[in-house]
Short mmCIF file of C-alpha atoms in Angstrom, two decimals:
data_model
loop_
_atom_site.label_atom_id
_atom_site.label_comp_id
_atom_site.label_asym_id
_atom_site.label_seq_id
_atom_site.Cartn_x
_atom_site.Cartn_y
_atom_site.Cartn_z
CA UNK A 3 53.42 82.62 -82.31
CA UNK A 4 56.49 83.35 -84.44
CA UNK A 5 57.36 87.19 -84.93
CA UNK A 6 57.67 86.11 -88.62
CA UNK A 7 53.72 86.18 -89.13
CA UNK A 8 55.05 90.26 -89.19
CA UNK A 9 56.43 89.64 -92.67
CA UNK A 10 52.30 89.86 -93.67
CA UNK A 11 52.38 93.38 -92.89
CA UNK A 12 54.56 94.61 -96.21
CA UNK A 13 52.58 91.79 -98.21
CA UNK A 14 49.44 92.60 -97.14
CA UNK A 15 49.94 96.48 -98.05
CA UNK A 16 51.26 95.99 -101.12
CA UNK A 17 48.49 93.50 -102.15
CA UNK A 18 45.34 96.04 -101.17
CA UNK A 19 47.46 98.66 -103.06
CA UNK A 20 47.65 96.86 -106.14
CA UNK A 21 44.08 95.43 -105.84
CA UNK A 22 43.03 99.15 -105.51
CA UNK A 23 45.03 100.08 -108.10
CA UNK A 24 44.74 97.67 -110.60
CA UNK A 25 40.52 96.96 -109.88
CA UNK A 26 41.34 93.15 -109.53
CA UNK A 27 38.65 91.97 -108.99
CA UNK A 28 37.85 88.22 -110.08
CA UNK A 29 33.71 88.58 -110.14
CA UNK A 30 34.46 91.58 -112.70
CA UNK A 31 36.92 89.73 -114.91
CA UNK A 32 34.53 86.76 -114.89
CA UNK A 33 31.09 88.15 -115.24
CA UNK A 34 31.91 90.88 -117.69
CA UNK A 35 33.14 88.63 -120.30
CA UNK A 36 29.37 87.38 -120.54
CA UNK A 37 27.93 90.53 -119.57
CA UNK A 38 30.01 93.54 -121.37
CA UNK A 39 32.17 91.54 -123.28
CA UNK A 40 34.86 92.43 -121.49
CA UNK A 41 37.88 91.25 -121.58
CA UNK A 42 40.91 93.66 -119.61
CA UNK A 43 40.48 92.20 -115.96
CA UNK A 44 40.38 88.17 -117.23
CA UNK A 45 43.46 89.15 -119.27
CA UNK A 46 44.99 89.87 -115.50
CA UNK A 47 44.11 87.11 -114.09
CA UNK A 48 45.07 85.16 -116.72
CA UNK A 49 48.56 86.59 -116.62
CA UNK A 50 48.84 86.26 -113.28
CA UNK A 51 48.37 82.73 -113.38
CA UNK A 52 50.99 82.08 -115.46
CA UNK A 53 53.90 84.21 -113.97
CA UNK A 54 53.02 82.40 -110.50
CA UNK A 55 52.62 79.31 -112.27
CA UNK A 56 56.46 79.14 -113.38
CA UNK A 57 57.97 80.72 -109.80
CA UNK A 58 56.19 78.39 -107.71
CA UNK A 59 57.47 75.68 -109.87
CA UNK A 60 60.86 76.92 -109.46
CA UNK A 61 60.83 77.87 -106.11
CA UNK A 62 59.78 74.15 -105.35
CA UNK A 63 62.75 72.96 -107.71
CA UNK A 64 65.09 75.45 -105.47
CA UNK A 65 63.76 74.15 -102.13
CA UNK A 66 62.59 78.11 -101.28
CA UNK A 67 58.78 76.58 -101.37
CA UNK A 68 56.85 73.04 -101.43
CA UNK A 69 53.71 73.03 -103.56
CA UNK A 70 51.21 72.45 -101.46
CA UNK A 71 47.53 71.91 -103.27
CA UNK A 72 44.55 71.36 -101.32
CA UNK A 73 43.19 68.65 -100.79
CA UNK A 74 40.80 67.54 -103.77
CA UNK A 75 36.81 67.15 -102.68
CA UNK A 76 34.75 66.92 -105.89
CA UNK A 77 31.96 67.18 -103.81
CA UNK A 78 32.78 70.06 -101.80
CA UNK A 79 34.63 71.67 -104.57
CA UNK A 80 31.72 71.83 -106.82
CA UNK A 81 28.87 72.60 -104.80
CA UNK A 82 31.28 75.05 -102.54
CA UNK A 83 32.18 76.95 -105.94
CA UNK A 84 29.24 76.89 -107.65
CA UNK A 85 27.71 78.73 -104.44
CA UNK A 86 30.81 80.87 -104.13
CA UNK A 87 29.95 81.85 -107.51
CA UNK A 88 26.69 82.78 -107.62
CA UNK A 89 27.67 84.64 -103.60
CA UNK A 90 29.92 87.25 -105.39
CA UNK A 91 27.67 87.87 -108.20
CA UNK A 92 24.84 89.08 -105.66
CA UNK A 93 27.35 90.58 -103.33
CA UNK A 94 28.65 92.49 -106.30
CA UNK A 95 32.51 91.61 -105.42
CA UNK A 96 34.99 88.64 -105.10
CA UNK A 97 36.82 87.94 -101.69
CA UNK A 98 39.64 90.44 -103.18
CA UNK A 99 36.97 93.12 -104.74
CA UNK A 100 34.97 93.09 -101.70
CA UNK A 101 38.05 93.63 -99.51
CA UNK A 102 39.74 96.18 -101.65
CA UNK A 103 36.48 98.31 -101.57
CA UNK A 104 36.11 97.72 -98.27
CA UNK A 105 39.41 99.75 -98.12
CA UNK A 106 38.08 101.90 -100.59
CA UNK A 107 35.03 102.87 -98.23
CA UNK A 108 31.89 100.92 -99.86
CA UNK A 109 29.74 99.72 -97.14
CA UNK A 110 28.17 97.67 -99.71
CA UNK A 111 31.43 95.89 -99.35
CA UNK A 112 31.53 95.99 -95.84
CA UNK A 113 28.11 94.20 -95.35
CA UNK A 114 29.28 91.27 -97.81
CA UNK A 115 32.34 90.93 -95.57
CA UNK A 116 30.24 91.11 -92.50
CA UNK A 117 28.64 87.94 -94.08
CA UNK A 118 31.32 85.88 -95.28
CA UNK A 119 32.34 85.96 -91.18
CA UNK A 120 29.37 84.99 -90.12
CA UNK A 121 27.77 81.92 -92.58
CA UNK A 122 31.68 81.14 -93.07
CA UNK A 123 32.41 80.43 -89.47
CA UNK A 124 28.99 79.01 -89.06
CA UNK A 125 30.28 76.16 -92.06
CA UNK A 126 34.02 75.94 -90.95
CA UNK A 127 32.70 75.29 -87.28
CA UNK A 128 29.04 75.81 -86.35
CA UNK A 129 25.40 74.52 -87.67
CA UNK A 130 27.00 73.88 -91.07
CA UNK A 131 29.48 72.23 -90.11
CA UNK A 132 28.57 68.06 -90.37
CA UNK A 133 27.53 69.07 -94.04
CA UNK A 134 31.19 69.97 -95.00
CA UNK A 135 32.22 66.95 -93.49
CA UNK A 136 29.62 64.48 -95.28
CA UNK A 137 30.11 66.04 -98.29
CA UNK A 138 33.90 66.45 -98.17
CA UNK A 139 34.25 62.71 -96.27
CA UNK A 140 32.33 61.00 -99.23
CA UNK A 141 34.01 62.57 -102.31
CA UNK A 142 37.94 63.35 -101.02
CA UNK A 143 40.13 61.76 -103.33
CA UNK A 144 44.19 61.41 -103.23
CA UNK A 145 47.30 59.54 -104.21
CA UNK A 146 47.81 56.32 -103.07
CA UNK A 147 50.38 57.47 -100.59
CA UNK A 148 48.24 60.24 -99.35
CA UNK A 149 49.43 62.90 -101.32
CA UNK A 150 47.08 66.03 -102.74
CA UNK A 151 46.00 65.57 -105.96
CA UNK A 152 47.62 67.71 -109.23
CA UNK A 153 47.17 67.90 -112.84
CA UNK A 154 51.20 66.48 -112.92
CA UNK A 155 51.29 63.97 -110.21
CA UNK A 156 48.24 62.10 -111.38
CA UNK A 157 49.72 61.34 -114.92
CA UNK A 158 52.77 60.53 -112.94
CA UNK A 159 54.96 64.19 -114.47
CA UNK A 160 57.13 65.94 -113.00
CA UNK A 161 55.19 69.12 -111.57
CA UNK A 162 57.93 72.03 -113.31
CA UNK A 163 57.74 70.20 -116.66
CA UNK A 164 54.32 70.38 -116.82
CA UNK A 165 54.24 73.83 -115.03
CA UNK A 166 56.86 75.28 -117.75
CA UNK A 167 55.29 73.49 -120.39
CA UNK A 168 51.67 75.30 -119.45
CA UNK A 169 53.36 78.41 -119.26
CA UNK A 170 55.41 77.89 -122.39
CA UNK A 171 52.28 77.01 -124.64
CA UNK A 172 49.87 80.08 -123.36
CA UNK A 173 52.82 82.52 -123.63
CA UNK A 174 53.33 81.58 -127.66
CA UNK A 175 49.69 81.47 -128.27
CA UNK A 176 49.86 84.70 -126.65
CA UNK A 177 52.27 86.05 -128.80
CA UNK A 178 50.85 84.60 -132.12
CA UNK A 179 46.97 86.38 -131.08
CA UNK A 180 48.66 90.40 -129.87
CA UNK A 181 51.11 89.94 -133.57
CA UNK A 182 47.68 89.31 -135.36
CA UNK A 183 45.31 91.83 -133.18
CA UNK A 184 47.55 94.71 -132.85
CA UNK A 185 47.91 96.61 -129.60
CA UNK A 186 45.31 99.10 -128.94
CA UNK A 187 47.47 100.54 -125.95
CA UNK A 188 45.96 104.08 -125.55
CA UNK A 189 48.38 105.02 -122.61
CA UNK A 190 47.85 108.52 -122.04
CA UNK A 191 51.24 110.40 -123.45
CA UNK A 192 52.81 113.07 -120.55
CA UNK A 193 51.98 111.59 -117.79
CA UNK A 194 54.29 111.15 -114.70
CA UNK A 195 55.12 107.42 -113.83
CA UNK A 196 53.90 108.77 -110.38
CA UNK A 197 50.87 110.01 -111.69
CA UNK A 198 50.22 106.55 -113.28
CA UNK A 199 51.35 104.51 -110.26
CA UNK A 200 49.26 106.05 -107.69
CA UNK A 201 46.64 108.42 -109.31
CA UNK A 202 45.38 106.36 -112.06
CA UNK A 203 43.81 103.03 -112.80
CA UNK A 204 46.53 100.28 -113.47
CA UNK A 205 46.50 98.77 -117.18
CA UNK A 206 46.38 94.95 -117.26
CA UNK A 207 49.56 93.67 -117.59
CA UNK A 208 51.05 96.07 -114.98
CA UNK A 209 47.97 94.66 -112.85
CA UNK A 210 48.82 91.53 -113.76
CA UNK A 211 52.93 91.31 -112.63
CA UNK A 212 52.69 93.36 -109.61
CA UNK A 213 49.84 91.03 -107.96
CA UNK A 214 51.88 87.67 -109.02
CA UNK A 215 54.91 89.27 -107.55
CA UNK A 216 52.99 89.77 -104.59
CA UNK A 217 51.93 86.27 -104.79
CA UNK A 218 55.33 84.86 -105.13
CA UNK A 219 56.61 86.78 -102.12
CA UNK A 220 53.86 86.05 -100.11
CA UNK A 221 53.96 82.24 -100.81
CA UNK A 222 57.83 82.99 -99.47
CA UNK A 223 57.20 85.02 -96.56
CA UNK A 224 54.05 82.68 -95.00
CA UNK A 225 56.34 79.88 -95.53
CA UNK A 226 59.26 81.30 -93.27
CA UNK A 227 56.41 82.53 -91.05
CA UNK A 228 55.36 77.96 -91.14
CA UNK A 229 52.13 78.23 -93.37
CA UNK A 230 53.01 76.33 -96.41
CA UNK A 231 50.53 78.46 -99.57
CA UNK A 232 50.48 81.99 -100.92
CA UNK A 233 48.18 84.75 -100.81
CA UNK A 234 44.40 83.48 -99.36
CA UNK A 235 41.97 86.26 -98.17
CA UNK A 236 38.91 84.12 -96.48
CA UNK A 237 40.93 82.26 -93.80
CA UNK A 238 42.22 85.42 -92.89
CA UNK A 239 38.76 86.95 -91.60
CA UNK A 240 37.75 83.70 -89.92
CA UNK A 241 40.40 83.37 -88.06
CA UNK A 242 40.86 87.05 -87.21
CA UNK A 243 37.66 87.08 -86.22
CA UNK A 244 38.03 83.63 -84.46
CA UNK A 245 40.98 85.20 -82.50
CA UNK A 246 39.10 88.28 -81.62
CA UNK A 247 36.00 87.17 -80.75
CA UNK A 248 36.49 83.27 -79.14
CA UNK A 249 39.64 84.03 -77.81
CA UNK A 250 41.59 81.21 -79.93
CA UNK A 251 45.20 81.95 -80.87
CA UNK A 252 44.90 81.72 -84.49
CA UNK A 253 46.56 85.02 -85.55
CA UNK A 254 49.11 84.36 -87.97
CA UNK A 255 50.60 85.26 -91.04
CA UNK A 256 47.09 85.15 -92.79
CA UNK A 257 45.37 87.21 -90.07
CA UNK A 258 48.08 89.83 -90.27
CA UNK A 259 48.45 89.95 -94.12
CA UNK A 260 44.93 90.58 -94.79
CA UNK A 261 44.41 93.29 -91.97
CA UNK A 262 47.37 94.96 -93.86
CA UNK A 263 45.50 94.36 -97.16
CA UNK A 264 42.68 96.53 -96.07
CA UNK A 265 44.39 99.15 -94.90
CA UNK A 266 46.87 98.79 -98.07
CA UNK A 267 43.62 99.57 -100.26
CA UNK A 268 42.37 102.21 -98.28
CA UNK A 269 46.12 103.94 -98.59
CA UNK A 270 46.19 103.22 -102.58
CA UNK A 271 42.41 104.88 -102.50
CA UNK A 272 43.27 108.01 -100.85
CA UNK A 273 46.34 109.03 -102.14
CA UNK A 274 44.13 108.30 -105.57
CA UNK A 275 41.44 110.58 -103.90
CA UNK A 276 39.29 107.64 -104.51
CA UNK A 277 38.69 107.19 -100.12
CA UNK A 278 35.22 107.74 -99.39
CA UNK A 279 32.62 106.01 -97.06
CA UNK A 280 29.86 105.72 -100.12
CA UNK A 281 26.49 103.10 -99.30
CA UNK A 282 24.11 102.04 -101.69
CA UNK A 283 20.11 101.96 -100.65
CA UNK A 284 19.46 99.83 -97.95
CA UNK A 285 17.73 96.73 -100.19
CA UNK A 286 21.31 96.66 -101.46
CA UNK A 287 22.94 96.75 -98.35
CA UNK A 288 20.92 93.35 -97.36
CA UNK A 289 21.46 91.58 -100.88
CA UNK A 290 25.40 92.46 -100.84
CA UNK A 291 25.56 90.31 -97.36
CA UNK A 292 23.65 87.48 -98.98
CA UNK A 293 25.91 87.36 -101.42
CA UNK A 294 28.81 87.47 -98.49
CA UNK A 295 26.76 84.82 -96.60
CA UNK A 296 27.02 82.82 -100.21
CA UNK A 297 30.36 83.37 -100.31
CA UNK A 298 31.21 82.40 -96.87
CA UNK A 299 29.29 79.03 -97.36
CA UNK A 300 31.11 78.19 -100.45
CA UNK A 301 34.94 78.86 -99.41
CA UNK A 302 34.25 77.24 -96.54
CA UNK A 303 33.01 73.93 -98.01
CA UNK A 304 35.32 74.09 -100.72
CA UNK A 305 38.38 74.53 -98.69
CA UNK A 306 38.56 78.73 -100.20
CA UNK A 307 37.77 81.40 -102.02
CA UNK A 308 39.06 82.65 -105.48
CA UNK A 309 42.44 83.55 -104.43
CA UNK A 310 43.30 80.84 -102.48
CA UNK A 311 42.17 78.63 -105.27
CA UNK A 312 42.18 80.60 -108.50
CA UNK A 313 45.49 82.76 -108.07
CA UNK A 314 47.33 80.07 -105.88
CA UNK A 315 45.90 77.12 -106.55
CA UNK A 316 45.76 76.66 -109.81
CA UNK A 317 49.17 78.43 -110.49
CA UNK A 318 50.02 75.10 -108.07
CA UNK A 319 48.17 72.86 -110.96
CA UNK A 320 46.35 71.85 -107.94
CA UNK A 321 43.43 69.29 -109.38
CA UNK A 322 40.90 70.75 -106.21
CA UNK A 323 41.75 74.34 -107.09
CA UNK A 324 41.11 73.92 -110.91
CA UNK A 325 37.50 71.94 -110.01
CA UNK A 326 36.78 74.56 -107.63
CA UNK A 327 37.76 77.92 -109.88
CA UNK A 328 35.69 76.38 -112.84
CA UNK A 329 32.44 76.20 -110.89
CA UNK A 330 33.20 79.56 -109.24
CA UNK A 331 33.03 80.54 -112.88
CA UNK A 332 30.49 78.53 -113.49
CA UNK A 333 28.13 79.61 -110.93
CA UNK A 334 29.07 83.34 -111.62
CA UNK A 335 28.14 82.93 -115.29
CA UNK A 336 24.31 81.37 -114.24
CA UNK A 337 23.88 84.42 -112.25
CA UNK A 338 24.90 86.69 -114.45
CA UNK A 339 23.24 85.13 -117.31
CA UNK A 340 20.09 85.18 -115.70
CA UNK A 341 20.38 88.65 -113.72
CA UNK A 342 22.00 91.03 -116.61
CA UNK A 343 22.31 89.07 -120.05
CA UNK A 344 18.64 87.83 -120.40
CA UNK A 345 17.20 91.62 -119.12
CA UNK A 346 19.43 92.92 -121.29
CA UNK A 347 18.81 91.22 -124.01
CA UNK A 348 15.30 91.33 -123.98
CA UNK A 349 15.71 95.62 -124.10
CA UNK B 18 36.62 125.71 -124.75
CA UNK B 19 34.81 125.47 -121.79
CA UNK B 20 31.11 124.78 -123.41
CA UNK B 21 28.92 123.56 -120.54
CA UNK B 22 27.32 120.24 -121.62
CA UNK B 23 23.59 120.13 -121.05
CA UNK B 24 22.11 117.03 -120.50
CA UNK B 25 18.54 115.76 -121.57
CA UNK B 26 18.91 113.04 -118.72
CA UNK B 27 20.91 112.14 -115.48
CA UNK B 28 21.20 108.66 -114.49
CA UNK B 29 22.66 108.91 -110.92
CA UNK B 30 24.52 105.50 -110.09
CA UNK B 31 26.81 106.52 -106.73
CA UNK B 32 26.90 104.29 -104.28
CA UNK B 33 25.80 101.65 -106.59
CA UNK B 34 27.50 97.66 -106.72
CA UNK B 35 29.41 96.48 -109.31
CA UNK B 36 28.32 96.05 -112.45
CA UNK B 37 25.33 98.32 -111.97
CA UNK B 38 26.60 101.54 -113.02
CA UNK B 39 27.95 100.19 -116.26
CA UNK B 40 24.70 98.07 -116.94
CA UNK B 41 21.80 101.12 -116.19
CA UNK B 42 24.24 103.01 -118.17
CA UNK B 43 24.19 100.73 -121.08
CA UNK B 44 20.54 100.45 -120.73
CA UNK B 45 19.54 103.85 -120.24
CA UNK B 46 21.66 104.87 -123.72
CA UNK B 47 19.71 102.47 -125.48
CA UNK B 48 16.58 103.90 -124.49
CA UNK B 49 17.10 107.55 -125.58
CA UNK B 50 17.05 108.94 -129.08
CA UNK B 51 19.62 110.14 -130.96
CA UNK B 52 21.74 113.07 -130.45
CA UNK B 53 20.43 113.23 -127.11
CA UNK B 54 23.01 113.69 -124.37
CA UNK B 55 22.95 111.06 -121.13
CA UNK B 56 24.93 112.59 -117.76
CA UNK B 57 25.97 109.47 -115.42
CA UNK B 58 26.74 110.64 -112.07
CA UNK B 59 29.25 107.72 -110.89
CA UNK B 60 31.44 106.98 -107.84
CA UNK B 61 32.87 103.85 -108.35
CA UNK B 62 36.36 103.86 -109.75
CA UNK B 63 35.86 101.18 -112.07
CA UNK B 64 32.86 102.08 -113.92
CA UNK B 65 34.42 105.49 -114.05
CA UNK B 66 37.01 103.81 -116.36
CA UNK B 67 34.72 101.31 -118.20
CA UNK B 68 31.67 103.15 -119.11
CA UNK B 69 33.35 105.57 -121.28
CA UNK B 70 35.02 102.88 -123.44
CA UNK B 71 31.78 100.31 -123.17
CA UNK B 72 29.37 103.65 -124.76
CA UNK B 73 31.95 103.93 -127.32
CA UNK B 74 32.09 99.92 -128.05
CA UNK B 75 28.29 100.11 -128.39
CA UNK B 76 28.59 103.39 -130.87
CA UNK B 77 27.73 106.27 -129.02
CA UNK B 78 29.86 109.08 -128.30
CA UNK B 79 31.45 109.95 -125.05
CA UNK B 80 31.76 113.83 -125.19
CA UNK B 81 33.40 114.55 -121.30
CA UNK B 82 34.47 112.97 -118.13
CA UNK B 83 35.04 115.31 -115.52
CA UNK B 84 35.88 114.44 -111.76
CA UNK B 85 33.96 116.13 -109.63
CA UNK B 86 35.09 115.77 -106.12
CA UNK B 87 37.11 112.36 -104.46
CA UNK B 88 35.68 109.36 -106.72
CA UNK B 89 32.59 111.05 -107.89
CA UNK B 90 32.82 111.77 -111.44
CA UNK B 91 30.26 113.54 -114.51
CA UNK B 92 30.49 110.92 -117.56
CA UNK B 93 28.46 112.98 -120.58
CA UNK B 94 27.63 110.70 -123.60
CA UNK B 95 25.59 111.51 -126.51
CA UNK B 96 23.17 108.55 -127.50
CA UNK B 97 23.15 107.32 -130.80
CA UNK B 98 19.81 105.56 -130.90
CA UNK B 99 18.90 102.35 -130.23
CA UNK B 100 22.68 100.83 -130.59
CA UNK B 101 22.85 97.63 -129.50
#
């Protein structure tokens, strides 16, 4: 075990302090553009993806990183997010927005982790198991030299033209929509930037930079510490827990970085005076750890949860990551369809 | 200044998942006639920030939000009748 797995300690805080801070939360930015018509949180995401999407490519280009997608399963990566999807939507929380509020204090939260340990460690190694591998053994596709598959390498582009060309295209489309739709920034006038920083709510953009700068480093720091990928929260329970509980050596960088990430949240929450262990009623104690138990199937069949496949993998133009993050959305827009539009609508 | 608010209805939504507060809120207001005044007791951080601009998106008016204690805050909105 290299000492370097230490470097996830400042990563880890700084990511559960700007999760806290900056409500990132992937469920909400999905679910309430169907539901609220919400926009602020996909905006974040969204932005996110892009800043990583260029540094990664550079990085690579610099020899700091190597792009490393996962491998590509349709199988596995559709079924896996389609469950993960729908598993956040009843646990009320994406890997990052139930870990953040577990920080925060909301045992709600904590039962959904609870569950993405157990059914997720039951699929990476237990009953579940020989169903990841059918369904992953029957649909895994890749190069014909072996390689992962990505949106460049399978027309044959190089990955930072394509990368910078992505980036290039959102950011003018970008520009073109806030010229036409002028900015409804309503930032409070006379406040302290300390006030803003750790008292209030983060807008989106701030959100948005701080958690792909977090993202960037992290991808750095694991890969000094021998882990080739950026930020990932599910691994990081299993094999904590793994470790813990089994007795295998499989605390590393991961492990250590999302440890730190909790306790970076619950730092961010109480200097916002936001700290408090709150539960819901008990039926909603059980249905947040079925979602969890959803969840932990899912990112275990489909090689990860939202972060390691939404804010890492696709900034990676990984081909697995973008299959798996549109049925994550996919499955989180049935559920919500069906759970709050419909009702709703029907007022 | 300091007019106390009083509410025809609480909707208490602490220690409720995400997006619950925001959605019984939204419901509730649609329910009640106008000019009367909802109070939302809420605890998640959030909703604390959404619900206010969500009541206003939907054309009621938000008339205080006042922390109470830690995350627990007061949201007061008056209902403008059956919005959608």
């Amino acid at each position: 075990m290299t000492p370097l797995i230490l470097l996830g300690i400042p990563i880890g805080l700084a990511f559960g302090f700007a999760l806290q801070r900056g409500r990132f939360c992937m469920n909400s930015a999905f679910r309430d553009v169907i539901v609220l018509k919400e926009y602020t949180l996909l905006k974040a995401v969204g932005l996110a993806i892009l800043i990583q999407m260029v540094a990664f490519a550079a990085l690579d280009m610099a020899g700091v990183i190597t792009i490393s997608p996962n491998t590509f399963f349709w199988g596995a990566n559709m079924l896996g997010g389609f469950v993960f999807g729908i598993g956040m939507v009843v646990a009320g929380g994406c890997a990052s927005g139930i870990t953040y509020r577990f920080g925060e204090g909301m045992v709600g939260a904590m039962s959904a982790v609870l569950g993405l340990i157990l059914v997720g460690l039951m699929t990476t190694m237990g009953a579940f198991h020989p169903l990841v591998i059918a369904i992953r053994g029957a649909t895994t596709v890749t190069l014909a030299n072996g390689a992962n598959l990505t949106l460049a390498n399978i027309f044959g582009i190089p990955h930072y033209i394509l990368a910078f060309g992505i980036a290039g295209v959102a950011l003018i489309i970008w520009a073109i929509r806030s010229k036409s739709s002028k900015g409804s920034t309503k930032e409070a006038e006379g406040i302290s930037v300390g006030t803003k920083i750790f008292k209030k709510g983060w807008g989106w953009q701030a959100t948005a930079i701080v958690i792909a700068i977090i993202g960037i480093l992290a991808f750095i720091s694991s890969t000094a510490a021998g882990r080739s990928y950026g930020l990932a929260i599910c691994g990081g329970y299993w094999t904590t827990i793994q470790s813990l509980l089994m007795g295998q050596n499989l605390i590393g960088w991961l492990s250590v970085m999302l440890l730190c990430t909790i306790l970076g949240s619950f730092i961010g929450a109480k200097i916002a005076g936001e700290a408090k262990l709150r539960a819901p009623a008990p039926k909603v104690l059980i249905q947040t750890f079925f979602g969890g138990c959803l969840m932990g199937f899912g990112a275990a069949l489909g090689g990860g949860c939202n972060i390691t496949h939404i804010l890492t993998g696709v900034p990676q133009l990984a081909l697995s990551s973008i299959l798996n993050g549109a049925f994550i959305i996919f499955g989180c827009w049935t559920l919500a369809y069906f759970w709050f539009v419909r009702p709703m609508r029907n007022l | 200044m300091a007019e106390e608010i009083k509410p025809n209805e609480t909707l208490d939504v602490r220690g409720e998942i995400c997006p619950n507060p925001d959605v019984k809120t939204m419901v509730k207001l649609k329910k009640m006639a106008q000019g009367q005044i909802l109070e939302v007791l809420v605890d998640y951080p959030l909703s604390v920030e959404r619900i206010p601009g969500n009541a206003e998106k939907n054309g009621h008016k938000v008339l205080k939000v006042e922390r109470v204690d830690g995350p627990n805050h007061k949201i007061y909105i008056e209902a403008q009748g059956g919005q959608k």
